[in-house]
XYZ file of C-alpha atoms in Angstrom:
481
model
C -30.432 1.570 28.800
C -27.609 3.870 29.758
C -26.830 1.650 32.728
C -26.262 -1.293 30.415
C -23.946 0.829 28.331
C -21.844 1.774 31.342
C -21.599 -1.868 32.325
C -20.337 -2.677 28.864
C -17.640 -0.040 29.093
C -16.156 -1.526 32.200
C -16.300 -5.165 31.142
C -12.993 -7.018 30.829
C -11.305 -7.061 27.456
C -14.027 -4.910 25.972
C -12.867 -1.914 27.979
C -9.470 -2.200 26.322
C -11.154 -2.190 22.934
C -13.250 0.861 23.784
C -10.321 2.761 25.245
C -8.647 2.663 21.850
C -5.243 1.807 23.336
C -3.725 -1.627 23.756
C -0.318 -2.169 25.306
C -0.053 -5.487 23.508
C -0.771 -3.888 20.140
C 1.604 -1.013 20.878
C 4.410 -3.457 21.652
C 3.617 -5.356 18.467
C 4.179 -2.329 16.252
C 7.133 -1.210 18.357
C 8.725 -4.566 17.558
C 8.090 -3.916 13.867
C 10.020 -0.660 14.071
C 12.822 -2.270 16.076
C 13.287 -4.979 13.454
C 13.240 -2.464 10.599
C 15.863 -0.317 12.330
C 17.937 -3.411 13.133
C 18.007 -4.459 9.492
C 18.981 -0.905 8.609
C 22.046 -1.168 10.830
C 22.846 -4.568 9.330
C 22.719 -3.038 5.858
C 24.985 -0.241 7.048
C 27.431 -2.789 8.431
C 27.536 -4.665 5.130
C 29.072 -1.568 3.588
C 32.214 -2.149 5.680
C 32.574 -5.804 4.695
C 35.313 -6.525 2.167
C 33.568 -7.677 -1.024
C 34.565 -10.513 -3.279
C 36.816 -9.313 -6.084
C 36.133 -10.814 -9.466
C 39.234 -11.202 -11.695
C 39.417 -8.719 -14.567
C 41.323 -7.953 -17.736
C 43.636 -4.972 -17.980
C 42.458 -4.393 -21.549
C 38.717 -4.563 -20.898
C 37.196 -1.300 -22.213
C 34.096 -1.763 -20.034
C 36.112 -1.079 -16.867
C 38.455 1.525 -18.324
C 36.348 4.656 -17.771
C 37.731 7.555 -15.738
C 36.917 8.003 -12.066
C 34.349 10.795 -11.620
C 35.274 12.979 -8.658
C 32.076 15.040 -8.591
C 28.983 12.836 -8.836
C 25.681 14.190 -10.121
C 23.893 12.598 -7.155
C 26.252 12.228 -4.181
C 25.324 10.150 -1.155
C 24.002 13.069 0.905
C 21.656 14.144 -1.897
C 20.549 10.544 -2.326
C 19.449 10.395 1.314
C 17.586 13.698 1.007
C 15.716 12.655 -2.142
C 15.030 9.006 -1.336
C 14.175 9.351 2.351
C 13.735 13.020 3.268
C 11.358 13.977 0.463
C 9.063 10.936 0.943
C 8.941 11.521 4.704
C 7.917 15.152 4.213
C 5.372 14.173 1.571
C 3.787 11.526 3.787
C 3.611 13.991 6.686
C 1.896 16.650 4.576
C -0.644 14.319 2.994
C -1.475 12.442 6.201
C -1.908 15.513 8.373
C -3.675 17.760 5.851
C -5.638 15.598 3.406
C -6.629 12.737 5.723
C -9.325 11.685 6.513
C -10.961 13.631 3.691
C -14.470 14.759 2.815
C -16.342 11.634 3.927
C -16.107 12.504 7.628
C -19.484 13.212 9.280
C -19.711 16.657 10.866
C -20.183 15.343 14.393
C -17.069 13.131 14.334
C -14.912 13.812 17.423
C -11.605 15.558 16.791
C -9.788 12.862 18.727
C -11.045 10.216 16.323
C -10.002 12.292 13.324
C -6.512 12.712 14.744
C -6.315 9.005 15.453
C -6.946 8.356 11.781
C -4.415 10.985 10.721
C -1.723 9.561 12.977
C -2.487 6.006 11.925
C -2.174 6.859 8.229
C 1.054 8.696 9.024
C 2.382 5.758 11.033
C 1.776 3.070 8.428
C 2.893 5.389 5.640
C 6.257 5.895 7.325
C 6.515 2.247 8.354
C 5.949 1.130 4.775
C 8.536 3.623 3.521
C 11.092 2.476 6.082
C 10.464 -1.168 5.235
C 10.840 -0.500 1.515
C 14.113 1.401 1.918
C 15.652 -0.987 4.426
C 14.794 -4.171 2.530
C 16.142 -2.731 -0.727
C 19.284 -1.450 1.011
C 19.930 -4.721 2.844
C 19.637 -6.941 -0.227
C 21.553 -4.494 -2.407
C 24.489 -4.305 -0.009
C 24.599 -8.060 0.451
C 24.396 -8.733 -3.286
C 27.176 -6.238 -3.996
C 29.534 -8.075 -1.648
C 28.599 -11.525 -2.920
C 29.108 -10.782 -6.616
C 32.107 -8.454 -6.416
C 31.541 -7.153 -9.942
C 34.031 -4.493 -11.142
C 32.704 -0.997 -11.766
C 33.201 0.768 -15.110
C 35.935 2.908 -13.487
C 37.762 0.022 -11.790
C 41.101 0.414 -13.576
C 41.199 4.113 -12.660
C 40.701 3.133 -9.017
C 43.013 0.145 -9.168
C 46.204 1.755 -10.529
C 47.532 -1.626 -11.755
C 51.182 -2.685 -11.427
C 51.842 -3.265 -15.113
C 55.531 -4.035 -14.665
C 54.769 -7.098 -12.521
C 51.477 -8.004 -14.171
C 52.565 -11.566 -14.919
C 52.865 -12.220 -11.199
C 49.135 -11.575 -10.697
C 47.802 -13.412 -13.744
C 45.360 -16.105 -12.635
C 43.649 -17.168 -15.855
C 42.920 -16.500 -19.473
C 44.942 -17.225 -22.619
C 48.711 -17.387 -22.364
C 50.547 -16.104 -25.426
C 52.510 -13.209 -26.812
C 49.602 -10.806 -26.260
C 48.145 -10.222 -22.809
C 44.692 -9.259 -24.043
C 43.110 -12.490 -22.903
C 44.634 -12.728 -19.453
C 42.762 -12.205 -16.209
C 44.342 -10.705 -13.123
C 43.498 -10.721 -9.457
C 42.825 -7.584 -7.440
C 46.279 -7.952 -5.892
C 47.662 -6.190 -8.959
C 46.132 -2.933 -7.748
C 48.433 -0.389 -6.107
C 45.611 1.747 -4.723
C 46.376 2.639 -1.093
C 42.816 3.731 -0.261
C 41.230 0.405 0.666
C 37.702 1.826 0.784
C 38.015 3.297 -2.696
C 39.360 0.030 -4.087
C 36.765 -2.156 -2.372
C 33.988 0.069 -3.653
C 35.299 -0.531 -7.163
C 34.030 -4.104 -6.881
C 30.480 -3.174 -5.866
C 28.965 -2.473 -9.259
C 26.111 -5.004 -9.163
C 23.406 -4.040 -8.391
C 23.205 -0.259 -8.298
C 22.481 0.990 -4.789
C 21.462 4.432 -5.996
C 18.932 2.885 -8.379
C 17.429 0.462 -5.859
C 17.091 3.068 -3.121
C 15.703 5.646 -5.559
C 12.943 3.277 -6.593
C 12.352 2.045 -3.041
C 11.787 5.564 -1.727
C 10.430 7.602 -4.610
C 8.328 4.957 -6.343
C 6.808 4.246 -2.937
C 5.990 7.953 -2.639
C 4.390 7.931 -6.094
C 2.214 4.979 -5.083
C 1.293 6.726 -1.842
C 0.299 9.943 -3.629
C -1.608 8.078 -6.328
C -3.565 6.236 -3.662
C -4.429 9.307 -1.605
C -5.277 11.511 -4.598
C -7.164 8.777 -6.535
C -4.796 8.940 -9.499
C -5.328 5.764 -11.498
C -6.652 4.467 -14.777
C -10.456 4.954 -14.842
C -12.323 1.748 -14.042
C -15.856 0.562 -13.414
C -16.280 -0.747 -9.859
C -17.195 -4.386 -9.506
C -20.484 -5.477 -7.980
C -18.896 -6.031 -4.565
C -17.295 -2.594 -4.684
C -20.624 -0.978 -5.471
C -22.473 -2.720 -2.664
C -19.766 -1.786 -0.195
C -19.227 1.777 -1.399
C -20.389 3.226 1.919
C -17.738 1.233 3.760
C -15.054 3.193 1.888
C -16.019 6.337 3.803
C -13.708 7.579 6.529
C -15.935 6.375 9.379
C -18.732 4.263 7.844
C -20.314 3.351 11.188
C -20.938 7.045 11.903
C -22.763 7.688 8.647
C -26.537 8.153 8.616
C -28.189 4.755 8.614
C -30.660 5.702 5.938
C -27.928 6.312 3.359
C -28.491 3.861 0.545
C -25.857 3.023 -2.037
C -28.300 1.345 -4.369
C -30.724 2.541 -6.974
C -34.208 1.060 -7.063
C -35.508 -1.081 -9.850
C -37.774 1.735 -10.963
C -34.904 4.188 -11.241
C -32.898 1.637 -13.172
C -35.802 1.171 -15.541
C -35.952 4.928 -15.938
C -32.319 4.958 -17.005
C -33.262 2.691 -19.874
C -35.197 5.518 -21.488
C -32.056 6.501 -23.338
C -32.309 8.255 -26.667
C -28.714 7.678 -27.786
C -29.348 4.311 -29.444
C -30.730 3.795 -32.918
C -33.991 1.774 -32.851
C -33.914 -1.572 -34.591
C -36.161 -1.785 -37.658
C -37.236 -5.317 -36.775
C -39.463 -5.660 -33.740
C -40.379 -3.586 -30.731
C -38.794 -6.167 -28.437
C -35.433 -5.891 -30.173
C -35.673 -2.108 -30.173
C -36.315 -2.108 -26.450
C -33.382 -4.479 -25.920
C -31.072 -2.220 -27.914
C -32.199 0.852 -26.004
C -31.632 -0.943 -22.712
C -28.166 -2.019 -23.841
C -27.253 1.520 -24.890
C -28.450 2.868 -21.567
C -26.306 0.362 -19.692
C -23.260 1.331 -21.747
C -23.898 4.992 -21.087
C -24.370 4.323 -17.391
C -21.096 2.411 -17.310
C -19.095 5.121 -19.049
C -20.387 7.672 -16.545
C -19.129 5.672 -13.562
C -15.486 6.667 -14.033
C -13.395 9.551 -15.318
C -9.736 10.425 -15.741
C -8.017 12.389 -12.953
C -6.805 15.961 -13.564
C -3.451 16.241 -15.300
C -1.947 18.367 -12.520
C -2.457 15.438 -10.132
C -0.682 13.209 -12.625
C 2.244 15.632 -12.557
C 2.366 15.601 -8.756
C 2.177 11.823 -8.633
C 4.772 11.194 -11.334
C 7.287 13.752 -10.054
C 8.894 11.330 -7.534
C 9.032 8.612 -10.191
C 10.793 10.969 -12.605
C 13.278 11.922 -9.893
C 14.075 8.253 -9.344
C 14.752 7.813 -13.067
C 17.176 10.743 -12.970
C 19.028 9.285 -9.996
C 19.355 5.911 -11.693
C 20.486 7.383 -15.008
C 23.126 9.522 -13.295
C 24.983 6.345 -12.346
C 25.437 5.600 -16.036
C 26.993 8.872 -17.107
C 29.049 9.076 -13.898
C 30.617 5.721 -14.895
C 29.620 4.110 -11.596
C 27.545 1.222 -12.959
C 26.952 -0.868 -16.037
C 23.546 -0.770 -17.682
C 22.321 -4.100 -16.324
C 23.396 -3.128 -12.809
C 21.195 -0.041 -12.986
C 18.181 -1.861 -14.398
C 18.353 -4.732 -11.923
C 18.851 -2.402 -8.974
C 15.887 -0.304 -10.038
C 13.680 -3.378 -10.359
C 14.707 -4.437 -6.864
C 13.595 -1.070 -5.549
C 10.304 -1.191 -7.435
C 9.606 -4.655 -6.015
C 10.259 -3.598 -2.419
C 8.282 -0.362 -2.875
C 5.231 -2.165 -4.211
C 5.459 -4.915 -1.601
C 5.773 -2.462 1.299
C 2.983 -0.266 -0.033
C 0.537 -3.130 -0.492
C 1.476 -4.603 2.879
C 0.017 -1.565 4.646
C -2.339 0.014 2.102
C -5.510 -1.157 0.416
C -5.662 -1.660 -3.362
C -5.981 1.600 -5.273
C -9.050 0.374 -7.135
C -10.990 -0.593 -4.051
C -9.432 1.085 -1.038
C -10.371 4.730 -1.680
C -6.903 5.764 -0.523
C -7.053 4.156 2.913
C -4.393 2.146 4.676
C -5.297 -1.176 6.241
C -6.397 -0.914 9.848
C -4.331 -2.099 12.804
C -4.022 -5.692 13.865
C -6.434 -6.913 16.504
C -5.297 -7.049 20.098
C -5.685 -10.830 20.243
C -3.608 -11.286 17.077
C -1.031 -8.602 17.635
C 1.826 -11.117 17.516
C 0.337 -14.308 16.096
C -2.609 -15.507 14.039
C -1.832 -19.163 13.393
C -3.186 -21.709 10.982
C -6.879 -21.569 10.154
C -7.307 -17.842 10.668
C -7.714 -15.346 7.877
C -5.142 -12.743 8.792
C -4.613 -10.455 11.737
C -7.730 -8.285 11.779
C -9.460 -10.484 14.339
C -12.840 -12.118 14.661
C -15.767 -11.559 16.952
C -14.549 -14.157 19.436
C -11.425 -12.038 19.899
C -13.392 -9.270 21.604
C -15.407 -11.420 23.972
C -18.989 -10.843 24.938
C -19.442 -7.829 22.699
C -20.020 -10.084 19.696
C -22.426 -12.496 21.357
C -24.637 -10.049 23.258
C -26.373 -6.832 22.439
C -26.051 -3.971 24.820
C -29.644 -4.449 25.932
C -29.022 -8.130 26.750
C -30.690 -9.545 23.619
C -28.845 -12.233 21.656
C -26.901 -10.949 18.678
C -28.476 -13.639 16.549
C -31.911 -12.060 16.904
C -33.741 -10.272 14.120
C -32.205 -7.036 12.890
C -33.940 -3.898 11.772
C -34.321 -3.281 8.061
C -33.406 0.280 7.111
C -34.392 0.043 3.478
C -36.660 2.796 2.180
C -40.370 2.059 2.338
C -41.671 0.209 -0.672
C -38.242 -0.912 -1.849
C -38.672 -4.658 -1.585
C -36.232 -5.358 -4.394
C -33.233 -3.165 -4.995
C -30.998 -3.113 -8.012
C -27.261 -2.531 -7.805
C -25.444 -0.260 -10.197
C -24.158 -3.378 -11.967
C -27.704 -4.455 -12.814
C -28.097 -7.328 -10.306
C -31.307 -7.274 -8.309
C -30.934 -7.924 -4.598
C -33.762 -9.072 -2.349
C -33.327 -9.735 1.390
C -29.545 -9.990 1.087
C -29.638 -12.543 -1.768
C -28.807 -11.727 -5.376
C -30.973 -12.876 -8.236
C -28.479 -15.632 -9.014
C -28.850 -16.941 -5.430
C -25.431 -15.770 -4.302
C -25.656 -14.478 -0.721
C -23.892 -11.244 0.077
C -23.308 -12.180 3.700
C -20.043 -13.827 4.636
C -18.929 -15.737 7.694
C -19.569 -13.710 10.816
C -22.074 -11.343 9.181
C -25.743 -10.766 9.898
C -28.461 -9.379 7.673
C -28.676 -5.728 8.663
C -30.645 -4.809 5.558
C -29.411 -3.797 2.164
C -28.693 -0.263 3.262
C -26.124 -1.632 5.740
C -24.273 -4.287 3.711
C -21.063 -3.808 5.643
C -22.601 -4.460 9.059
C -21.148 -7.383 11.027
C -22.065 -9.074 14.238
C -18.694 -8.085 15.621
C -19.580 -4.452 16.053
C -23.341 -4.550 16.493
C -23.501 -1.315 14.547
C -27.255 -1.230 13.976
C -28.241 -1.950 17.544
C -25.904 0.691 18.906
C -27.124 3.334 16.496
C -30.635 2.550 17.667
C -29.668 4.071 21.019
C -27.748 6.984 19.537
C -30.292 9.561 20.598
C -30.143 8.307 24.197
C -26.370 8.771 24.459
C -24.518 12.002 25.189
C -22.922 13.442 22.071
C -19.453 13.319 23.601
C -19.672 9.557 24.255
C -18.161 7.343 21.562
C -20.857 4.965 20.468
C -19.136 1.601 20.040
C -15.782 -0.005 19.253
C -16.034 0.536 15.516
C -16.434 4.270 16.074
C -13.275 4.148 18.163
C -11.241 2.231 15.607
C -8.655 4.059 13.558
């Protein structure tokens, strides 16, 4: 048996999978970083482009505010808060709190550090993507619109004596209140200061604050399970074991279901008031009350101190955005729109690399498959790969038996029918309403292993676990980050 295992290790593409390192995959993510950095430099370059300059009125009170010399949140502090603080936070959480309490005791340290570094990598990549996308679109939009800031006239220093020479529109009459003037009326010698006076929309401070700090709030909420209490769906319950740090290393006899007998026992609830009609109705009411009680016990609110930690970055972003109002740098709509841009990029970047908070247990999505590192194409569901992408491992067991053969059933003895926490009875992988749990590419590994797939041959490999040295990684899924 061990000889077959050694042969598997040295076989073609499978050896690359078992080694845990793929040059192709490394280059794929390196390209991601290169593109993100490139767009960052493009956004930086847009700051030196002369913006459009929208005509303005010399009597417009909305652009007549004084120029604030000392800003509440200068550019250097903005970088520290919007980029530095999230980077430090992601480092601390990824290296200290990941992978968490669901790690089996015998998990190799190298595998744990792989998971830590992967969570750190995608956390930083998502942050960088959020900041760069928000910055790029904000800078470009500023130049396109050329909207005057509230302090434009203080920057402009208009030439009132020759104002008529620069009039380009508006009402012509005895009063000049309705006339519009071009930016040529400005006598400001500092070109950078004048150009920046026409970059009011949208607010860059607001968009970057949301892009960095709202992203951090989402990251912390995901890792610390800070969300509105909810009852897991049926699919979430049946796959609860797969939310562990390394589900393929868990004991195979762990069962995430309760038996029908235990469910019936839960119906012996004394909280309901018996119906005065018939015994059947009374039993139905008691059963209903027990189900309600069971549902309310499936979720609870997180501690308030975790709410404070999670909301702190969000509150900081609100302060940054509001400072642009009382520093007379932006109009109200500019601040709101810029902040919404940042929220959109933060949420998009977070969800691009992290699982949903209500179903992901705080984990990031795994890496792309080696075969789909650069391209998936039409007809394929994403970039995670399929069993044909890893060659013979999916079609053959390690002992030479076809993967389509019968699989062991690890259900407890005497548990022919099992009932999920949502009340649906499952028998041989089929629910009572005849909806199969297995999807394309899956095999029936028994109800205790609902997440098992033919791709990894998890059951068959664990069957030989006692024959393998403890320092040998069992199979590709154990080596995945």
